[in-house]
PDB file of C-alpha atoms and ligand atoms in Angstrom:
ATOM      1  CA  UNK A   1      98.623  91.721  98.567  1.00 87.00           C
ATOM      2  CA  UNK A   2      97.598  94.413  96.037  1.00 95.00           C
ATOM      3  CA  UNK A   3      94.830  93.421  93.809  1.00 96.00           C
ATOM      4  CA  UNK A   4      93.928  95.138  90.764  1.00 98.00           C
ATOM      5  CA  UNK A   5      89.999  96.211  90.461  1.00 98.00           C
ATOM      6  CA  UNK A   6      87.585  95.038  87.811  1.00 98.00           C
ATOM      7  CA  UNK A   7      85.508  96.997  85.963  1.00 96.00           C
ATOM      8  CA  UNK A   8      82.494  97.638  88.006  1.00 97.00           C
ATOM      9  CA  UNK A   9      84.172  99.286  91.498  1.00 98.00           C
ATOM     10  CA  UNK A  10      83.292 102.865  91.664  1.00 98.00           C
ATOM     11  CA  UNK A  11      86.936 103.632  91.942  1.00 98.00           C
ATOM     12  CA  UNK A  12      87.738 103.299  88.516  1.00 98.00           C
ATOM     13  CA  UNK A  13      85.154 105.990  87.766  1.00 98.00           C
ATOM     14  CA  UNK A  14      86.124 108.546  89.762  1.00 98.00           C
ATOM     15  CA  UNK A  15      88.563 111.107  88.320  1.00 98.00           C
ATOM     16  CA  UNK A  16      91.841 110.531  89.523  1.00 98.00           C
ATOM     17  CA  UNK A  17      93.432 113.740  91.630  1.00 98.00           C
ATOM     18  CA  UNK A  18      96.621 115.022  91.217  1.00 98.00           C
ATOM     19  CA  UNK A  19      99.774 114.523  93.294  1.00 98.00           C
ATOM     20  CA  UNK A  20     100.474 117.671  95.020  1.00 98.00           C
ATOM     21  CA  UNK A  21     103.883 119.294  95.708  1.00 97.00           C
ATOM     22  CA  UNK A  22     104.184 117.882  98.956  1.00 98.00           C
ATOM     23  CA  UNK A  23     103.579 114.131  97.787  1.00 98.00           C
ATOM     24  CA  UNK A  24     106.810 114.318  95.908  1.00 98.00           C
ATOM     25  CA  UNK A  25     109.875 112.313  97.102  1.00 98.00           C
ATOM     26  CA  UNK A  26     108.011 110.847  99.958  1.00 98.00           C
ATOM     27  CA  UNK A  27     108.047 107.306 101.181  1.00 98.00           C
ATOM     28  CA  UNK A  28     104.198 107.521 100.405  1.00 98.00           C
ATOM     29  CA  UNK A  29     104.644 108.134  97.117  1.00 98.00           C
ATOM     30  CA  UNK A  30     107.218 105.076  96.413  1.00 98.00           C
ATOM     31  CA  UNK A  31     105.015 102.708  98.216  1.00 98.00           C
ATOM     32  CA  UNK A  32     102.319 103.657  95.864  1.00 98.00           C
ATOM     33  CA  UNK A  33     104.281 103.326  92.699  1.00 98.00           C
ATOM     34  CA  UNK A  34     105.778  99.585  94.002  1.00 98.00           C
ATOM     35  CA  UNK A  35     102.325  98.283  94.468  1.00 98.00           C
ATOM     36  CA  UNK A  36     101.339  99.728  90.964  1.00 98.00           C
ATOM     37  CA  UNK A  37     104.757  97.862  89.210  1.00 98.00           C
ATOM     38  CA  UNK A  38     104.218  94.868  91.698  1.00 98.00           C
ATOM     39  CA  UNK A  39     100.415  94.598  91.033  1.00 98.00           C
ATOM     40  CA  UNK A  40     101.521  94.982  86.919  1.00 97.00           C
ATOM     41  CA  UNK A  41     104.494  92.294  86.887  1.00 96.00           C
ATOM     42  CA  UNK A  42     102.307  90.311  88.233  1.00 96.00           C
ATOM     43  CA  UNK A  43     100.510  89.575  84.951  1.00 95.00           C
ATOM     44  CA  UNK A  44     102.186  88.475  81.830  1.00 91.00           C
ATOM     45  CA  UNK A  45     100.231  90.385  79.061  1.00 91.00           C
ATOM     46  CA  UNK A  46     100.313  93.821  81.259  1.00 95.00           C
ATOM     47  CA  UNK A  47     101.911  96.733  79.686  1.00 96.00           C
ATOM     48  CA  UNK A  48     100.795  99.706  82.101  1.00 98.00           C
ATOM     49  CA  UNK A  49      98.895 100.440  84.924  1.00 98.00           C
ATOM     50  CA  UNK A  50      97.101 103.505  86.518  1.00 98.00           C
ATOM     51  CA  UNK A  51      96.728 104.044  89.725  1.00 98.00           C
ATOM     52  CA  UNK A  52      92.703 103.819  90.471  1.00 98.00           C
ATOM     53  CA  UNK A  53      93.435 100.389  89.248  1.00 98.00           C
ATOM     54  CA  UNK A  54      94.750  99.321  92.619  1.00 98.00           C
ATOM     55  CA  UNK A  55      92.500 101.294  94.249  1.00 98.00           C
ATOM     56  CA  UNK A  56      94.442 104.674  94.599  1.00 98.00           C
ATOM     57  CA  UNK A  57      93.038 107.828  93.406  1.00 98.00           C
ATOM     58  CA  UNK A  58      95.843 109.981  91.991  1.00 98.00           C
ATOM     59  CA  UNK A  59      97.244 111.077  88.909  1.00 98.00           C
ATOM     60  CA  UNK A  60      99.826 108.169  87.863  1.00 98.00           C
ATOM     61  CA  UNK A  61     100.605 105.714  85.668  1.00 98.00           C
ATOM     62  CA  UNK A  62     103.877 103.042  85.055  1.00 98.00           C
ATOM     63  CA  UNK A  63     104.561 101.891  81.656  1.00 98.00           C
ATOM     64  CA  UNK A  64     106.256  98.400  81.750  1.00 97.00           C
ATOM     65  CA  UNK A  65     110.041  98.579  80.883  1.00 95.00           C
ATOM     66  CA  UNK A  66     109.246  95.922  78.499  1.00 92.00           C
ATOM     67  CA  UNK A  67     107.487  98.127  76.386  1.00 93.00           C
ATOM     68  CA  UNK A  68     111.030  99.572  75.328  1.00 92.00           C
ATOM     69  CA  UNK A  69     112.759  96.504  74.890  1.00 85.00           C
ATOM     70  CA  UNK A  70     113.824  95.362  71.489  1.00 72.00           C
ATOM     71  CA  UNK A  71     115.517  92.059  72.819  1.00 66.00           C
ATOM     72  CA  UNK A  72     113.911  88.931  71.896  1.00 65.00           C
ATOM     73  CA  UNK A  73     114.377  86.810  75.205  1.00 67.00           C
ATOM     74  CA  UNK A  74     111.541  88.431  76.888  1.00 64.00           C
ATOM     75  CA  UNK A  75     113.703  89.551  79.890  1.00 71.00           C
ATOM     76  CA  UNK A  76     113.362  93.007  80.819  1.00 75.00           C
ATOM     77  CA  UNK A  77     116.074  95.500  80.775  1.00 82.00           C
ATOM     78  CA  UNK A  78     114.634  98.960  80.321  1.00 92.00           C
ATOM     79  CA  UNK A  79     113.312 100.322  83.713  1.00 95.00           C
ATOM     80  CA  UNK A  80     109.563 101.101  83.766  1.00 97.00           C
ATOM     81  CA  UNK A  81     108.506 104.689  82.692  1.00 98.00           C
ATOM     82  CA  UNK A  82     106.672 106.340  85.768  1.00 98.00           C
ATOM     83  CA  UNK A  83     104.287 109.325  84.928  1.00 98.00           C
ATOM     84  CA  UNK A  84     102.778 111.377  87.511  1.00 98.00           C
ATOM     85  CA  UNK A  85     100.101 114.434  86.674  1.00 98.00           C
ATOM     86  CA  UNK A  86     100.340 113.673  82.885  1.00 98.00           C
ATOM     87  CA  UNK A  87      98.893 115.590  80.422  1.00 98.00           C
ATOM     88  CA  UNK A  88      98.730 114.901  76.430  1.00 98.00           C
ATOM     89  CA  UNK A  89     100.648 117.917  75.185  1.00 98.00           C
ATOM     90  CA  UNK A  90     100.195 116.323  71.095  1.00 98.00           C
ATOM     91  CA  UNK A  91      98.093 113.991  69.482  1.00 98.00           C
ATOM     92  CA  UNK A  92      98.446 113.039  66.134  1.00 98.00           C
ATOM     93  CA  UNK A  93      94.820 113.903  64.031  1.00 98.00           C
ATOM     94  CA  UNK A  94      95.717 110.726  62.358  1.00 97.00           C
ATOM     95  CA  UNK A  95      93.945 107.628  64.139  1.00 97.00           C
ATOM     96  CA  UNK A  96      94.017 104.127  64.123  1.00 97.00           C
ATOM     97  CA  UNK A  97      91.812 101.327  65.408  1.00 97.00           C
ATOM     98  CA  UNK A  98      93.870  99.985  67.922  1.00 97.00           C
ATOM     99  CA  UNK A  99      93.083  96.295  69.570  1.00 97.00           C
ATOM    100  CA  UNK A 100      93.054  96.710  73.244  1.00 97.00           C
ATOM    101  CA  UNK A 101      92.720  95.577  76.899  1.00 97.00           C
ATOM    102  CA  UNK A 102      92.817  96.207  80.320  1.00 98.00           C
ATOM    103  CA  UNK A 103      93.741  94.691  83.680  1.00 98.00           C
ATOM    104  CA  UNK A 104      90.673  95.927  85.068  1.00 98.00           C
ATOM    105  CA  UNK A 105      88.129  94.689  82.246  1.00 98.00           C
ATOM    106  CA  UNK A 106      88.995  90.648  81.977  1.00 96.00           C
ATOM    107  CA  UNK A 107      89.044  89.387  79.918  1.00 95.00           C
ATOM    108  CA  UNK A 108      87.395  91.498  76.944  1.00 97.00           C
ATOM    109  CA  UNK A 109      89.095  93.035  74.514  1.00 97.00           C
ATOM    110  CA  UNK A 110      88.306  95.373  71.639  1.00 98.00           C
ATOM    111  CA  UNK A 111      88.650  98.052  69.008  1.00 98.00           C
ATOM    112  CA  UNK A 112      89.056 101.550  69.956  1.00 98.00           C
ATOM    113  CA  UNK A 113      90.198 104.760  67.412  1.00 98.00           C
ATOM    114  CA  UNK A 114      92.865 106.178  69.311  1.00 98.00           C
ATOM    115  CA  UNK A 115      95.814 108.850  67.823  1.00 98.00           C
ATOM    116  CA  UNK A 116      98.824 107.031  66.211  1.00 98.00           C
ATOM    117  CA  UNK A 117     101.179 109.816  67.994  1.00 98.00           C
ATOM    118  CA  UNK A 118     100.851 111.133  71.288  1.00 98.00           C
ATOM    119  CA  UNK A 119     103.538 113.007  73.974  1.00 98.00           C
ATOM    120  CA  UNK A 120     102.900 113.811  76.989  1.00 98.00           C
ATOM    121  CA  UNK A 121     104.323 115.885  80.057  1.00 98.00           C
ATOM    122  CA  UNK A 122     104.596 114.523  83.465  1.00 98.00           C
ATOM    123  CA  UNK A 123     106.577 114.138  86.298  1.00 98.00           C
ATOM    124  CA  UNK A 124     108.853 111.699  87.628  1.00 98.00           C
ATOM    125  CA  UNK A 125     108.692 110.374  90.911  1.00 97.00           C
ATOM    126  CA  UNK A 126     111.270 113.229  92.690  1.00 97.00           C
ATOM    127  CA  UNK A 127     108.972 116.126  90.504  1.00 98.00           C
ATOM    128  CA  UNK A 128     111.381 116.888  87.349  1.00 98.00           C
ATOM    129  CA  UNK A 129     108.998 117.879  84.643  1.00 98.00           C
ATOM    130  CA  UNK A 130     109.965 115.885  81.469  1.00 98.00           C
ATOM    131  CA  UNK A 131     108.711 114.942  78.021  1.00 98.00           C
ATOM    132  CA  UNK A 132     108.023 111.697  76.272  1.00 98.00           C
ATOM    133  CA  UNK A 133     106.540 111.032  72.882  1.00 97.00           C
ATOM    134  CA  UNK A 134     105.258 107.610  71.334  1.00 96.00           C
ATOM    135  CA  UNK A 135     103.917 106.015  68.624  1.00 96.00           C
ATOM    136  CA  UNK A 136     101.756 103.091  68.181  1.00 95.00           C
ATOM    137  CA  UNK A 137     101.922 101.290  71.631  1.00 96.00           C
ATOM    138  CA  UNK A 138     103.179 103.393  73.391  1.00 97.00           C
ATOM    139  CA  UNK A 139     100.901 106.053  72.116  1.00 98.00           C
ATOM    140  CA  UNK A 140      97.804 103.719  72.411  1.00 98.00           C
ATOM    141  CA  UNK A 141      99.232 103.507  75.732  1.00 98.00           C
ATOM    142  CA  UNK A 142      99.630 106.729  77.006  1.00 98.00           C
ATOM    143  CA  UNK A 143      95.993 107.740  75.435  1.00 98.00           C
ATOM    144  CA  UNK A 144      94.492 104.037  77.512  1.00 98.00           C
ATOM    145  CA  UNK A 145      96.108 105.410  81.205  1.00 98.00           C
ATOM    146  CA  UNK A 146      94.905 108.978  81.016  1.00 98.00           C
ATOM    147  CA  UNK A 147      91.544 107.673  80.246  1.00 98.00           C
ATOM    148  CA  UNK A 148      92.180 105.411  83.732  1.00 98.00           C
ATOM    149  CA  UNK A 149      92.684 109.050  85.235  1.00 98.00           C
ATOM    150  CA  UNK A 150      89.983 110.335  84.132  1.00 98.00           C
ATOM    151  CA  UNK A 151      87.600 107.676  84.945  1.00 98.00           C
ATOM    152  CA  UNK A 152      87.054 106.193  81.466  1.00 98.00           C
ATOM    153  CA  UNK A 153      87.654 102.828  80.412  1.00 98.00           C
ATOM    154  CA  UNK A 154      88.121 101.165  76.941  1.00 98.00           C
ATOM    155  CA  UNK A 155      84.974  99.491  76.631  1.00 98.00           C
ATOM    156  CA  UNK A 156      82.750 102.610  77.014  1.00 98.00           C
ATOM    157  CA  UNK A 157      84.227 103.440  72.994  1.00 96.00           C
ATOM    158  CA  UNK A 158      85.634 100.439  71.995  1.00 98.00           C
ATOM    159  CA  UNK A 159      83.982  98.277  69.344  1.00 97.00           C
ATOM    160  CA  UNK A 160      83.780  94.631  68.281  1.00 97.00           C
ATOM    161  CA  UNK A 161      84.281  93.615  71.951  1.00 97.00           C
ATOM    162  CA  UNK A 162      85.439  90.209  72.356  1.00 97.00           C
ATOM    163  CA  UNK A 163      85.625  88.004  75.630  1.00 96.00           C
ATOM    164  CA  UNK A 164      88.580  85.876  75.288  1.00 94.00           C
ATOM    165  CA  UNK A 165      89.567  84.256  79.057  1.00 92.00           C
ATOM    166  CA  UNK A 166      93.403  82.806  78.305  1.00 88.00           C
ATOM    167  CA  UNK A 167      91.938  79.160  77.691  1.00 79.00           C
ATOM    168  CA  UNK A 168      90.488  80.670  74.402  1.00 56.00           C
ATOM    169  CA  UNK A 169      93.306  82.044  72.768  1.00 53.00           C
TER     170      UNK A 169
HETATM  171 ZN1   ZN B   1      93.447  99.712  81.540  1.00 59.81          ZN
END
């Protein structure tokens, strides 16, 4: 069973290291990214994950398919965006406060100024270099998972931090 780590394991600190050449297209590699989008469907609010979050040190994140779905019936049909060695190539200068959280930090949740546009470069799973760029979510989360890979989570800037365990809301 994969379980996702809360905020104070030294993991999450670290700064993630990137996948190397050899890494691509390796059984390895998939068995990493299945426990990341296993260990994510798992919850129902989760829209990403990174992977120090399951305890893996190395550059990548999944983005939900359901992110990119505009049907109503909740049932996902877009396939989840996998991003290995990311970098932000653009960020809009024009910020937002964003409400956030995180599978690692239950169950607080909080403020943080983040760009309202971001892309990014990364690699997919086989090593094809491609480009992606979002706005709101999918901005706030592409800006939220390199922060995972870099060993920074949302409550170090975040403000008005709230605890609200699911019996609250
Ligand atoms: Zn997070």
């Amino acid at each position: 069973m994969v379980t996702i780590l809360q905020k104070d394991n030294e993991i999450l600190r670290q700064i993630a290291q990137p996948v190397s050449q050899s890494e691509f297209a390796t059984p390895e590699l998939a068995q990493i990214i299945s426990d990341m989008q296993t260990a994510m469907h798992r919850e129902d609010d989760a829209v990403a994950i990174a992977a120090p979050q399951i305890g893996v040190s190395k550059r990548i994140f999944v983005v939900s398919g359901k992110v990119f779905d505009r049907t109503e019936e909740g049932t996902q049909t877009h396939p989840d965006l996998i991003c290995i060695n990311p970098e932000i190539t653009k960020a809009s200068k024009d910020k937002k406060q964003m409400n956030e959280g995180c599978l690692s930090v239950r169950y607080l949740y909080g403020n943080v100024r983040r760009s309202s546009r971001a892309s990014i470069r990364a690699y997919t799973q086989t090593g094809e270099v491609f480009e992606r760029g979002g706005s709101g979510l999918l901005a706030q989360i592409f800006q939220h998972e390199i922060d995972h890979l870099n060993g920074i989570l949302f409550i170090d800037t975040a403000k008005d931090i709230k605890d609200m365990p699911p019996e609250k809301k």
